CSV table of C-alpha atoms in Angstrom, one decimal:
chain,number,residue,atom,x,y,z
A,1,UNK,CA,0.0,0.0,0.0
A,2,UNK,CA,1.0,3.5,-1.2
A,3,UNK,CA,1.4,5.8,1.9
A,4,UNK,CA,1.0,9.5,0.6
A,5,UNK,CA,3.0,12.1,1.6
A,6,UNK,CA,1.9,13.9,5.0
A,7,UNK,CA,0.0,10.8,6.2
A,8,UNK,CA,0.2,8.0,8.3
A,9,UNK,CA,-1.5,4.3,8.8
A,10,UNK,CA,-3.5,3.6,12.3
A,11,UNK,CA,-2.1,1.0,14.0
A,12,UNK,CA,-5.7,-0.5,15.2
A,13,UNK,CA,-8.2,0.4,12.1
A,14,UNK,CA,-5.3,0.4,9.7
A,15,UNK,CA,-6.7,2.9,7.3
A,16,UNK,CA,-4.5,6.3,6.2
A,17,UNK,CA,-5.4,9.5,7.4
A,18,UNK,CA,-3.2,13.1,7.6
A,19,UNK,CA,-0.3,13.1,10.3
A,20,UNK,CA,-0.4,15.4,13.2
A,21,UNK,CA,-3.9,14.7,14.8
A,22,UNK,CA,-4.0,13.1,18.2
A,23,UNK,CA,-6.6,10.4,17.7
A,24,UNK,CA,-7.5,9.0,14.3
A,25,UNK,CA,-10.6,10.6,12.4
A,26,UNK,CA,-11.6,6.6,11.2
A,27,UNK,CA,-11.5,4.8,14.4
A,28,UNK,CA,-10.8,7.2,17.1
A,29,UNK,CA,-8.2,5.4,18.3
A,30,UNK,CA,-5.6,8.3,20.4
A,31,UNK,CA,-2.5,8.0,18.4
A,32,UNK,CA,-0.2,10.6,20.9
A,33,UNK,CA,0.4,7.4,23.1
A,34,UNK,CA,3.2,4.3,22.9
A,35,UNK,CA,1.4,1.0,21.3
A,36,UNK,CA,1.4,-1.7,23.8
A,37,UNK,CA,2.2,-5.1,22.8
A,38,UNK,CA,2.7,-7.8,24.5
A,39,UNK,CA,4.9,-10.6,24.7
A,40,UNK,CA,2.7,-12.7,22.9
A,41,UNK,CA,1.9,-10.3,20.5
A,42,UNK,CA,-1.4,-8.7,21.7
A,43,UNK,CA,-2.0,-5.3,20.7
A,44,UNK,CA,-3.5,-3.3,23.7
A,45,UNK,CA,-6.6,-1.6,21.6
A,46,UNK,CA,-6.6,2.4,23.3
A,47,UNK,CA,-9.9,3.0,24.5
A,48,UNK,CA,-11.4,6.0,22.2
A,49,UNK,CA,-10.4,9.6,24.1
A,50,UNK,CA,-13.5,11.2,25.7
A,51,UNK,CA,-15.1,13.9,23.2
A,52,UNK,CA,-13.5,12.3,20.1
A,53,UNK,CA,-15.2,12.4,16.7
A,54,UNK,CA,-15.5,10.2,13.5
A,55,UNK,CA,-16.4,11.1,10.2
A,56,UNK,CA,-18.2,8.9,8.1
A,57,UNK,CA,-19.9,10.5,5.0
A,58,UNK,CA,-21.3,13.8,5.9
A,59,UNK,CA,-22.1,13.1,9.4
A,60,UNK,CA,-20.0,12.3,12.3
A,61,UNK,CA,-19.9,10.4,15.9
A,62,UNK,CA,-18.8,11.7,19.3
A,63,UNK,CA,-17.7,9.4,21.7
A,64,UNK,CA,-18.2,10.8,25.3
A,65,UNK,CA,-17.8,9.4,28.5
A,66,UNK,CA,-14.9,7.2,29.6
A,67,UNK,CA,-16.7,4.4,32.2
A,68,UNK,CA,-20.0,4.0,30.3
A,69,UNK,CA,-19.5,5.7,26.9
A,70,UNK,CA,-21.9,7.2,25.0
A,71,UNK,CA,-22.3,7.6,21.1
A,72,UNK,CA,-23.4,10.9,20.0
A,73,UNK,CA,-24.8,11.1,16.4
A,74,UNK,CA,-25.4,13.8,14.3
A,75,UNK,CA,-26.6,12.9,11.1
A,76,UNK,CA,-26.6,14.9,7.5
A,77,UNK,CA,-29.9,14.2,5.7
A,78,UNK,CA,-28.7,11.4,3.2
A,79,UNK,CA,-27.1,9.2,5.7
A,80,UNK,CA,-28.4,6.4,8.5
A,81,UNK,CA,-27.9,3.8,11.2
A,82,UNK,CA,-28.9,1.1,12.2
A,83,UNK,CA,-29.2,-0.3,15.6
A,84,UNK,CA,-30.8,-2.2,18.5
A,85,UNK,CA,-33.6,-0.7,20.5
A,86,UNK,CA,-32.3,-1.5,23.8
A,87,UNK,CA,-29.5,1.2,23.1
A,88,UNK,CA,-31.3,4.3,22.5
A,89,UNK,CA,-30.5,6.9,24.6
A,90,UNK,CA,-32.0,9.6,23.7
A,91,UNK,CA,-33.2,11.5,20.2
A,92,UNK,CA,-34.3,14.7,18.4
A,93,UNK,CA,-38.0,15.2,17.7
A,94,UNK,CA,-36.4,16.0,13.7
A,95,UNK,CA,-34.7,12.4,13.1
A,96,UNK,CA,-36.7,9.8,11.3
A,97,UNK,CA,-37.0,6.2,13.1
A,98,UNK,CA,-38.0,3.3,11.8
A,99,UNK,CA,-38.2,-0.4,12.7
A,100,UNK,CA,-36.1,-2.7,9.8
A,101,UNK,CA,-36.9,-6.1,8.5
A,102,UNK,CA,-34.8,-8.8,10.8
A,103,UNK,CA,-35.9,-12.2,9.2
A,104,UNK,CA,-35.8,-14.7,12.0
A,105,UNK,CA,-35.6,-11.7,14.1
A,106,UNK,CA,-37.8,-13.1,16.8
A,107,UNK,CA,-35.7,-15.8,17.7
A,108,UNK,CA,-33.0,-13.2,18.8
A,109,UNK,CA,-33.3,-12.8,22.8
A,110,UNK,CA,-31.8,-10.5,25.2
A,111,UNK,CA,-33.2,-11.0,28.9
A,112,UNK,CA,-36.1,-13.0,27.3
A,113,UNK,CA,-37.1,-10.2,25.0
A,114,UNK,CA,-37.0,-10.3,21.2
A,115,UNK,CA,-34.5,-7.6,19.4
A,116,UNK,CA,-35.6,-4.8,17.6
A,117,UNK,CA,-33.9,-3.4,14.5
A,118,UNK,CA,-34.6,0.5,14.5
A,119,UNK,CA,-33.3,2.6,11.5
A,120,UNK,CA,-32.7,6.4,12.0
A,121,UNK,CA,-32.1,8.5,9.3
A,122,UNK,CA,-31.2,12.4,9.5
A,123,UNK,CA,-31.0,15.0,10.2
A,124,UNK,CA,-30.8,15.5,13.7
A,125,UNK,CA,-28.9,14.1,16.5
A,126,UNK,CA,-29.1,10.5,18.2
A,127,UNK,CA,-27.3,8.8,21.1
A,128,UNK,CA,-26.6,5.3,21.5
A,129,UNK,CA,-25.3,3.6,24.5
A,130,UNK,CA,-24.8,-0.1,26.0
A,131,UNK,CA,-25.5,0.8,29.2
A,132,UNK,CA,-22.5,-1.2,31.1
A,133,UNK,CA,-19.0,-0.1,31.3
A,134,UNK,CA,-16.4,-0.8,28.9
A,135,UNK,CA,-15.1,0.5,25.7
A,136,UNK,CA,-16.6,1.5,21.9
A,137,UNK,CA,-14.6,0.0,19.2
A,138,UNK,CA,-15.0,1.5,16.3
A,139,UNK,CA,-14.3,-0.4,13.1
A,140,UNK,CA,-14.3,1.3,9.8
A,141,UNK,CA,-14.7,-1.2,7.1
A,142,UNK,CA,-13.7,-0.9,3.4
A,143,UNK,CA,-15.8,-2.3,0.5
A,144,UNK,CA,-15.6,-5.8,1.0
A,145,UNK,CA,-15.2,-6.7,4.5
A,146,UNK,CA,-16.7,-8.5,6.6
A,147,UNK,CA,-16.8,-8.8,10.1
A,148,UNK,CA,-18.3,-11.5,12.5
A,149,UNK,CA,-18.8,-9.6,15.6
A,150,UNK,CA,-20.2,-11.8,19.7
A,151,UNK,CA,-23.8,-11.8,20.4
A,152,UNK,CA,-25.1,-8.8,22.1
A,153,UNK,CA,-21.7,-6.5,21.0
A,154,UNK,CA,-23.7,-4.3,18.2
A,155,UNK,CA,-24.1,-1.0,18.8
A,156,UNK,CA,-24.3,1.1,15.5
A,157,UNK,CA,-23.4,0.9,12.0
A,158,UNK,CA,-24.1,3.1,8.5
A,159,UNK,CA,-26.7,2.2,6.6
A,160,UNK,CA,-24.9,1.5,3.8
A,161,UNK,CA,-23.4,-1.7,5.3
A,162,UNK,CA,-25.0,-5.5,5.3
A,163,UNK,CA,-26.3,-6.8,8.3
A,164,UNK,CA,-27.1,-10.9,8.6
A,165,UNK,CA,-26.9,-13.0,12.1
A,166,UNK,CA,-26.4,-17.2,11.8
A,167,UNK,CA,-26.1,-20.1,14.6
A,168,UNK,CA,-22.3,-20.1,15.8
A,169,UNK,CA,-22.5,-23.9,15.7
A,170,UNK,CA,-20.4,-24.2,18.7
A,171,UNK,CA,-22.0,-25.8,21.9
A,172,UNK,CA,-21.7,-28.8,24.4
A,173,UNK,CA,-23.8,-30.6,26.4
A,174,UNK,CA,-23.4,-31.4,30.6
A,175,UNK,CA,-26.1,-33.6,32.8
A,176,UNK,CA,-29.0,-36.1,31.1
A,177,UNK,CA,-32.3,-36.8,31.7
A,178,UNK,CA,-34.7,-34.0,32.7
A,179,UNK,CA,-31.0,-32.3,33.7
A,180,UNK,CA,-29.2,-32.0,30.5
A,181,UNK,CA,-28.8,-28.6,29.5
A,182,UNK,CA,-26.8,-27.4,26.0
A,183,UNK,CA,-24.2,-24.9,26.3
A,184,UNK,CA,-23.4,-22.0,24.2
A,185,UNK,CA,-20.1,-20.5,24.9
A,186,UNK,CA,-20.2,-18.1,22.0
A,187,UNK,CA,-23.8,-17.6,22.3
A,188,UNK,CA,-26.0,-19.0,20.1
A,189,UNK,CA,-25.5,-16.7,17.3
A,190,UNK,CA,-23.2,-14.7,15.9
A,191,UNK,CA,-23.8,-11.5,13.9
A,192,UNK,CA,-22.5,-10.9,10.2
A,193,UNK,CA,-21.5,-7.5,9.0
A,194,UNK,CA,-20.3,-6.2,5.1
A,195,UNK,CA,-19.6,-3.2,3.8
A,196,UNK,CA,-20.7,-3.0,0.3
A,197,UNK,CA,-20.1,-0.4,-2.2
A,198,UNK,CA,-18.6,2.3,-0.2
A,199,UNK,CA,-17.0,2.6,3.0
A,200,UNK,CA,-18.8,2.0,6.4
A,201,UNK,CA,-18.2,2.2,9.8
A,202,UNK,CA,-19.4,-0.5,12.5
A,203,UNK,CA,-19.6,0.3,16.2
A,204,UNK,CA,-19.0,-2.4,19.2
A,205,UNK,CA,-19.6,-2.1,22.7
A,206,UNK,CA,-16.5,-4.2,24.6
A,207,UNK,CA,-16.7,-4.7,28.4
A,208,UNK,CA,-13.2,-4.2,29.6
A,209,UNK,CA,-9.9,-3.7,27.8
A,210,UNK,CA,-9.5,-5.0,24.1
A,211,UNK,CA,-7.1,-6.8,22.6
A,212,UNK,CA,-6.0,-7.3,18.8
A,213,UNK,CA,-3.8,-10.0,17.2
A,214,UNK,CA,-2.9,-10.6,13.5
A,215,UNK,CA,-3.2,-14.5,12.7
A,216,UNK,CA,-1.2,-15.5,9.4
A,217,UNK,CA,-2.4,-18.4,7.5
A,218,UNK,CA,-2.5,-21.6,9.7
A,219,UNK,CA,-1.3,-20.0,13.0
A,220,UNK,CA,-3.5,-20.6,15.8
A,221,UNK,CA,-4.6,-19.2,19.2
A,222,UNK,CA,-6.8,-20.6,21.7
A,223,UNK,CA,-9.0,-17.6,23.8
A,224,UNK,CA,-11.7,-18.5,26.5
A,225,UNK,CA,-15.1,-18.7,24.8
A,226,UNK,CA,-16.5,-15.6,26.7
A,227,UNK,CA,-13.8,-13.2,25.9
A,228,UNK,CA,-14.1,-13.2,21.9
A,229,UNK,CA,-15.3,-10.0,20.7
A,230,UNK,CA,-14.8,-9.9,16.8
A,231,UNK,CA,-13.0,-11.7,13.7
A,232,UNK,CA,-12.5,-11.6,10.1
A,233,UNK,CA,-14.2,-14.0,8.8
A,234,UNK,CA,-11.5,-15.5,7.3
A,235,UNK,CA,-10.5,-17.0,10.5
A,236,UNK,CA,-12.2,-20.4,11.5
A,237,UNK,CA,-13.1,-21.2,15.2
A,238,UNK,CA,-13.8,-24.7,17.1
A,239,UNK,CA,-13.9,-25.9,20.2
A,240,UNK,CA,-11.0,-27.1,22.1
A,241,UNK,CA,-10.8,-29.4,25.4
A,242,UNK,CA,-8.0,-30.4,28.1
A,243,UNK,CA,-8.6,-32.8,30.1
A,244,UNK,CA,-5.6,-33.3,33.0
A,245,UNK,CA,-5.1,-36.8,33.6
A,246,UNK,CA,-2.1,-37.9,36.2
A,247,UNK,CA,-2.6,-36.2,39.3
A,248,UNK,CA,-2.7,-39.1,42.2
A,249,UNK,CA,-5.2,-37.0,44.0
A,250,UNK,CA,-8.1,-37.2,41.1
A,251,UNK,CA,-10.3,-39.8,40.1
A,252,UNK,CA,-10.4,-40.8,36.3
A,253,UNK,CA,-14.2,-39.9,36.4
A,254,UNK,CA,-13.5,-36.5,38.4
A,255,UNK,CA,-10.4,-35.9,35.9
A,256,UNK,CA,-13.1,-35.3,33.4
A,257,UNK,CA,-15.2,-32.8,35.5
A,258,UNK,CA,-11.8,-30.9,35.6
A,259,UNK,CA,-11.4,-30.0,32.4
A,260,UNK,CA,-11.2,-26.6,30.3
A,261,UNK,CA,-12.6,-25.4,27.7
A,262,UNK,CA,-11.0,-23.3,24.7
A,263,UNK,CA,-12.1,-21.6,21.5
A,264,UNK,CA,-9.3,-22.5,19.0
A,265,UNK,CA,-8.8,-19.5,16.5
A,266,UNK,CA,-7.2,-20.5,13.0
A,267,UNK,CA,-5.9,-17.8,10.6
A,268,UNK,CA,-5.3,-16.0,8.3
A,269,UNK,CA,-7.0,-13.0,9.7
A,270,UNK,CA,-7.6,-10.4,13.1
A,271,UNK,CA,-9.5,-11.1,16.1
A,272,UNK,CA,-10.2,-9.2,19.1
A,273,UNK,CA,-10.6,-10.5,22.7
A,274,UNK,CA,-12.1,-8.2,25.8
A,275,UNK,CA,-10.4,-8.8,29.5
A,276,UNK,CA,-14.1,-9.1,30.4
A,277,UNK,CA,-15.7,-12.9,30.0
A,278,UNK,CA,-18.1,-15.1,31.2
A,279,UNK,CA,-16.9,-18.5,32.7
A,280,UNK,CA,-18.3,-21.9,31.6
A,281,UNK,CA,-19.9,-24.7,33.6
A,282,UNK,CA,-17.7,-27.0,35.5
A,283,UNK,CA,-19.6,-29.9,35.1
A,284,UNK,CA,-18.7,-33.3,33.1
A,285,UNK,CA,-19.3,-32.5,29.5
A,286,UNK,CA,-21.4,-35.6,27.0
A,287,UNK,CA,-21.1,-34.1,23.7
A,288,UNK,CA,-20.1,-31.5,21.6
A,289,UNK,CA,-19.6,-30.0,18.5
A,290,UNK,CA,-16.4,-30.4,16.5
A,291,UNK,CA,-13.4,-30.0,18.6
A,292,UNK,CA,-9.7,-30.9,19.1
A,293,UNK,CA,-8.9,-32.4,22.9
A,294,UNK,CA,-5.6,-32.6,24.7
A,295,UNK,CA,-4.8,-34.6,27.7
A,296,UNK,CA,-2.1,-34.3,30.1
């Protein structure tokens, strides 16, 4: 890629922009601070600078708020969003809303109630927020890209980019009879975004710190389930167990209780993990979906 004169690449969105600013006009990422890496090559994602703004066609977000951020919209007449009920914050009397088409859109659940799709197109100002602390990530995404983003993440994106939600396909099973419950470490589905014929920008909500890694082809890392936030969707995921076997003070059968479970991440492609996760159930597991197992 050709770098012109006077610019610079972000490190986290990876798109060019003029030098000089202090956060990046794509992403919002601050760029006046040292990138953290660490020793196993994680990219500490800075969390976007309280009163920051992004462009995206002729409108623009502001990011405010550091613990429970919120995202400040103000809209040009000929662009849109897109985004869940639950995170409307507040709106101006001038903004169109509208619910969208979600096929299968009744089998999405949060806290037992079925998702809303609500379209709001300018002008006029809206915020969005996801009403927990953590992080926005903003991801602005070429023609052609496509992200799979966890369950419940979504906050906003431009209209002009493809929305679509499918199973994960990644679950286990624990207990039998009238006790057998399936799990769903990823959650049961996993949404599906693509920019189409012009740029877009998508934005997350990430509880805790995030995290980015570059996966060439075949290299592999293994993340708890729960921590997971995005990937390209050129990199694959499957389950993967240990089992530890040995230890004089464990049963065979209890050996199998004691066992942990991993998402294994295959590349080529970037993912994202958040410091924030739910843990999975300790008990003996009965079957799965696809997965590689280790014992020692």
């Amino acid at each position: 890629m050709t770098i012109p004169e006077g610019h610079v690449v972000c490190h986290y969105c990876r798109m060019v922009h003029p030098a000089g600013g202090t956060s990046c006009p794509s992403c919002g990422a601050a760029l006046d601070i040292r990138t953290s890496v660490s020793r196993s090559g994680w990219v500490e994602q800075p969390p976007i600078k309280d009163m920051a703004r992004i462009q995206f066609g002729q409108s623009r977000v502001q990011v405010e708020g550091t613990y429970v951020p919120v995202a400040d919209f103000a809209l040009a007449e000929p662009d849109w969003i897109f985004f869940s009920h639950h995170s409307l914050l507040w709106t101006e009397p001038t903004l169109r809303l509208s619910n969208t088409s979600l096929a299968g859109g009744w089998n999405r659940m949060m806290s037992g109630l079925p998702l809303i799709m609500v379209e709001a197109h300018g002008p006029g100002r809206i915020a969005l927020s996801g009403d927990r602390p953590g992080e926005v990530v903003a991801l602005p995404l070429m023609p052609g890209r496509q992200i799979w983003t966890r369950e419940h993440r979504f906050l906003a994106a431009t209209g002009n980019i493809a929305y679509t939600w499918q199973q994960t396909g990644i679950w286990y099973t624990t207990g039998s009879g009238d006790d057998k419950e399936t799990h769903y470490p990823l959650g049961q589905f996993g949404d599906i975004f693509l920019a189409q014929q012009t740029p877009g920008l998508l934005l997350l909500h990430a509880p805790g710190n995030t995290f980015l890694r570059d996966l060439a082809p075949g290299e592999t890392v293994l993340v708890q389930p729960g921590a997971l936030l995005y990937r390209d969707v050129s990199v694959t995921a499957h389950l993967h167990l240990e089992y530890p076997q040995g230890a004089p003070t464990i049963s065979w059968r209890r050996a199998f209780s004691q066992r942990t479970i991993w998402l294994r991440l295959v590349g080529p492609g970037r993912v994202a993990v958040s410091s924030v996760f739910g843990h999975t159930s300790s008990l003996a597991i009965n079957q799965h979906s696809p997965a590689t197992s280790r014992q020692w």
